[in-house]
Amino acid sequence: MPLLVGILLLLQACTTAPPPAPPTPKGHPKPYRVYGTWYKPLPHARDFSQQGIASWYGQKFHGRKTSSGEVYNMYAMTAAHKTLPLGTWVRVRRLDSGKQIVVRVNDRGPFVHGRIIDLSYTAAKEMDMVGPGTARVEIVALGERRQTASGDAFVPMDYYNGSFTFQVGAFSSRDNAERLRAKLDLAFTNAHITRYDRGDAVFYRVRVGRCNDLESAEKYELHLAASGYPDAFIVAE
């Protein structure tokens, strides 16, 4: 009997072991796992469309860091999607009323079966979704927004090439940010500060380095961690 129990426990351990990460082509974003499920971010947003249930998230997450590194602002026109490149602008249209909005993906989620996008509070309010909580929608990726002489235009995103830098810290005090910037400037290139106004507070983000492709950026991020900055993360400019 003890031998049988041991075999059963071994089999149970084998069946409950977490699955390995799916293979990822060189230069593509790394997959990530939430609640035991692996998700593979898309290499680009070209020709992407999807239908399903939209939901929204608000006060509970207001002020927290999103997957993109930005601070979540429930009053901004943003959204969370599981696989679209962060920074992609998408058009969201209600299938029952035809009402539509344009939002920018800056977070990951929703991790609820059947739901395809999580809208910010303000975006959900524009879609008359705050009361019911969800709605059936179609989302179409527009790409990256560019301002032109004739108005806004959207161009397909290339998530793997461009300009990447690295955020090492963020402070409400400009003096504290300047001290870290000066320290970084002794060992790294492009140490600089960007000012971010959240609406209720102003933060000074300390950033360093510059890379032209995601693969190089990932290596530089590891270099920063090994140099004593384990919380540094990639920022697409």
mmCIF file of C-alpha atoms in Angstrom, residues 96-196:
data_model
loop_
_atom_site.group_PDB
_atom_site.id
_atom_site.type_symbol
_atom_site.label_atom_id
_atom_site.label_comp_id
_atom_site.label_asym_id
_atom_site.label_seq_id
_atom_site.Cartn_x
_atom_site.Cartn_y
_atom_site.Cartn_z
ATOM 1 C CA ASP A 96 -25.123 46.022 -30.236
ATOM 2 C CA SER A 97 -25.079 49.816 -30.533
ATOM 3 C CA GLY A 98 -22.227 50.581 -32.913
ATOM 4 C CA LYS A 99 -20.744 53.032 -30.392
ATOM 5 C CA GLN A 100 -16.962 53.168 -30.751
ATOM 6 C CA ILE A 101 -13.827 54.647 -29.186
ATOM 7 C CA VAL A 102 -10.068 54.599 -29.719
ATOM 8 C CA VAL A 103 -7.791 53.559 -26.839
ATOM 9 C CA ARG A 104 -4.117 52.769 -26.328
ATOM 10 C CA VAL A 105 -3.017 49.375 -24.978
ATOM 11 C CA ASN A 106 -0.628 49.903 -22.074
ATOM 12 C CA ASP A 107 -1.354 46.896 -19.846
ATOM 13 C CA ARG A 108 -1.874 43.118 -19.899
ATOM 14 C CA GLY A 109 -5.206 41.389 -19.242
ATOM 15 C CA PRO A 110 -8.029 40.615 -18.761
ATOM 16 C CA PHE A 111 -7.233 37.122 -17.486
ATOM 17 C CA VAL A 112 -10.856 35.997 -17.344
ATOM 18 C CA HIS A 113 -12.145 33.365 -19.755
ATOM 19 C CA GLY A 114 -13.976 34.848 -22.730
ATOM 20 C CA ARG A 115 -12.928 38.455 -22.174
ATOM 21 C CA ILE A 116 -10.648 40.040 -24.771
ATOM 22 C CA ILE A 117 -9.999 43.580 -23.546
ATOM 23 C CA ASP A 118 -10.140 45.550 -20.282
ATOM 24 C CA LEU A 119 -11.010 49.221 -20.724
ATOM 25 C CA SER A 120 -10.157 52.040 -18.358
ATOM 26 C CA TYR A 121 -13.031 53.571 -16.406
ATOM 27 C CA THR A 122 -13.310 56.588 -18.718
ATOM 28 C CA ALA A 123 -13.178 54.414 -21.850
ATOM 29 C CA ALA A 124 -15.898 52.165 -20.421
ATOM 30 C CA LYS A 125 -17.996 55.220 -19.563
ATOM 31 C CA GLU A 126 -17.728 56.411 -23.169
ATOM 32 C CA MET A 127 -19.001 52.995 -24.248
ATOM 33 C CA ASP A 128 -21.921 52.972 -21.728
ATOM 34 C CA MET A 129 -20.345 49.924 -20.076
ATOM 35 C CA VAL A 130 -19.825 51.064 -16.502
ATOM 36 C CA GLY A 131 -23.270 49.919 -15.309
ATOM 37 C CA PRO A 132 -23.498 46.521 -17.006
ATOM 38 C CA GLY A 133 -19.765 45.894 -16.584
ATOM 39 C CA THR A 134 -19.271 44.108 -19.913
ATOM 40 C CA ALA A 135 -20.300 44.356 -23.559
ATOM 41 C CA ARG A 136 -19.731 42.415 -26.760
ATOM 42 C CA VAL A 137 -17.259 44.308 -28.939
ATOM 43 C CA GLU A 138 -15.041 44.162 -31.964
ATOM 44 C CA ILE A 139 -11.512 45.492 -31.645
ATOM 45 C CA VAL A 140 -9.356 46.495 -34.617
ATOM 46 C CA ALA A 141 -5.680 47.385 -34.224
ATOM 47 C CA LEU A 142 -4.842 50.786 -35.695
ATOM 48 C CA GLY A 143 -1.120 50.812 -34.933
ATOM 49 C CA GLU A 144 0.911 53.690 -33.523
ATOM 50 C CA ARG A 145 -0.546 57.199 -33.531
ATOM 51 C CA ARG A 146 1.427 59.911 -35.299
ATOM 52 C CA GLN A 147 0.496 63.586 -35.499
ATOM 53 C CA THR A 148 0.587 65.019 -39.004
ATOM 54 C CA ALA A 149 -0.272 68.385 -40.545
ATOM 55 C CA SER A 150 -3.696 67.036 -41.517
ATOM 56 C CA GLY A 151 -4.445 65.411 -38.170
ATOM 57 C CA ASP A 152 -3.705 62.133 -36.415
ATOM 58 C CA ALA A 153 -2.605 59.125 -38.443
ATOM 59 C CA PHE A 154 -1.999 55.527 -37.405
ATOM 60 C CA VAL A 155 0.909 53.485 -38.723
ATOM 61 C CA PRO A 156 1.661 49.764 -38.192
ATOM 62 C CA MET A 157 3.865 49.153 -35.155
ATOM 63 C CA ASP A 158 7.235 47.442 -35.188
ATOM 64 C CA TYR A 159 7.671 46.342 -31.592
ATOM 65 C CA TYR A 160 11.173 44.991 -32.116
ATOM 66 C CA ASN A 161 12.961 47.961 -33.648
ATOM 67 C CA GLY A 162 12.961 51.570 -32.588
ATOM 68 C CA SER A 163 14.232 53.463 -29.580
ATOM 69 C CA PHE A 164 14.343 51.779 -26.181
ATOM 70 C CA THR A 165 15.569 53.207 -22.892
ATOM 71 C CA PHE A 166 15.474 51.944 -19.296
ATOM 72 C CA GLN A 167 13.726 53.312 -16.235
ATOM 73 C CA VAL A 168 15.732 52.881 -13.043
ATOM 74 C CA GLY A 169 13.625 54.865 -10.609
ATOM 75 C CA ALA A 170 10.816 57.386 -10.137
ATOM 76 C CA PHE A 171 10.602 60.062 -7.451
ATOM 77 C CA SER A 172 8.193 62.736 -6.309
ATOM 78 C CA SER A 173 11.263 64.802 -5.375
ATOM 79 C CA ARG A 174 13.255 66.332 -8.226
ATOM 80 C CA ASP A 175 16.352 66.502 -5.987
ATOM 81 C CA ASN A 176 16.257 62.748 -5.342
ATOM 82 C CA ALA A 177 15.863 62.097 -9.052
ATOM 83 C CA GLU A 178 18.830 64.354 -9.834
ATOM 84 C CA ARG A 179 21.026 62.522 -7.329
ATOM 85 C CA LEU A 180 20.295 59.158 -8.958
ATOM 86 C CA ARG A 181 20.768 60.606 -12.444
ATOM 87 C CA ALA A 182 24.201 61.967 -11.460
ATOM 88 C CA LYS A 183 25.201 58.585 -10.050
ATOM 89 C CA LEU A 184 24.081 56.761 -13.185
ATOM 90 C CA ASP A 185 25.859 59.282 -15.378
ATOM 91 C CA LEU A 186 29.203 58.085 -13.995
ATOM 92 C CA ALA A 187 28.718 54.549 -15.335
ATOM 93 C CA PHE A 188 26.087 54.645 -18.096
ATOM 94 C CA THR A 189 25.204 56.696 -21.157
ATOM 95 C CA ASN A 190 22.104 58.809 -21.700
ATOM 96 C CA ALA A 191 21.205 59.257 -18.023
ATOM 97 C CA HIS A 192 18.234 61.612 -18.016
ATOM 98 C CA ILE A 193 15.020 62.586 -16.250
ATOM 99 C CA THR A 194 11.507 62.747 -17.685
ATOM 100 C CA ARG A 195 8.697 64.571 -15.902
ATOM 101 C CA TYR A 196 5.330 62.787 -15.598
#
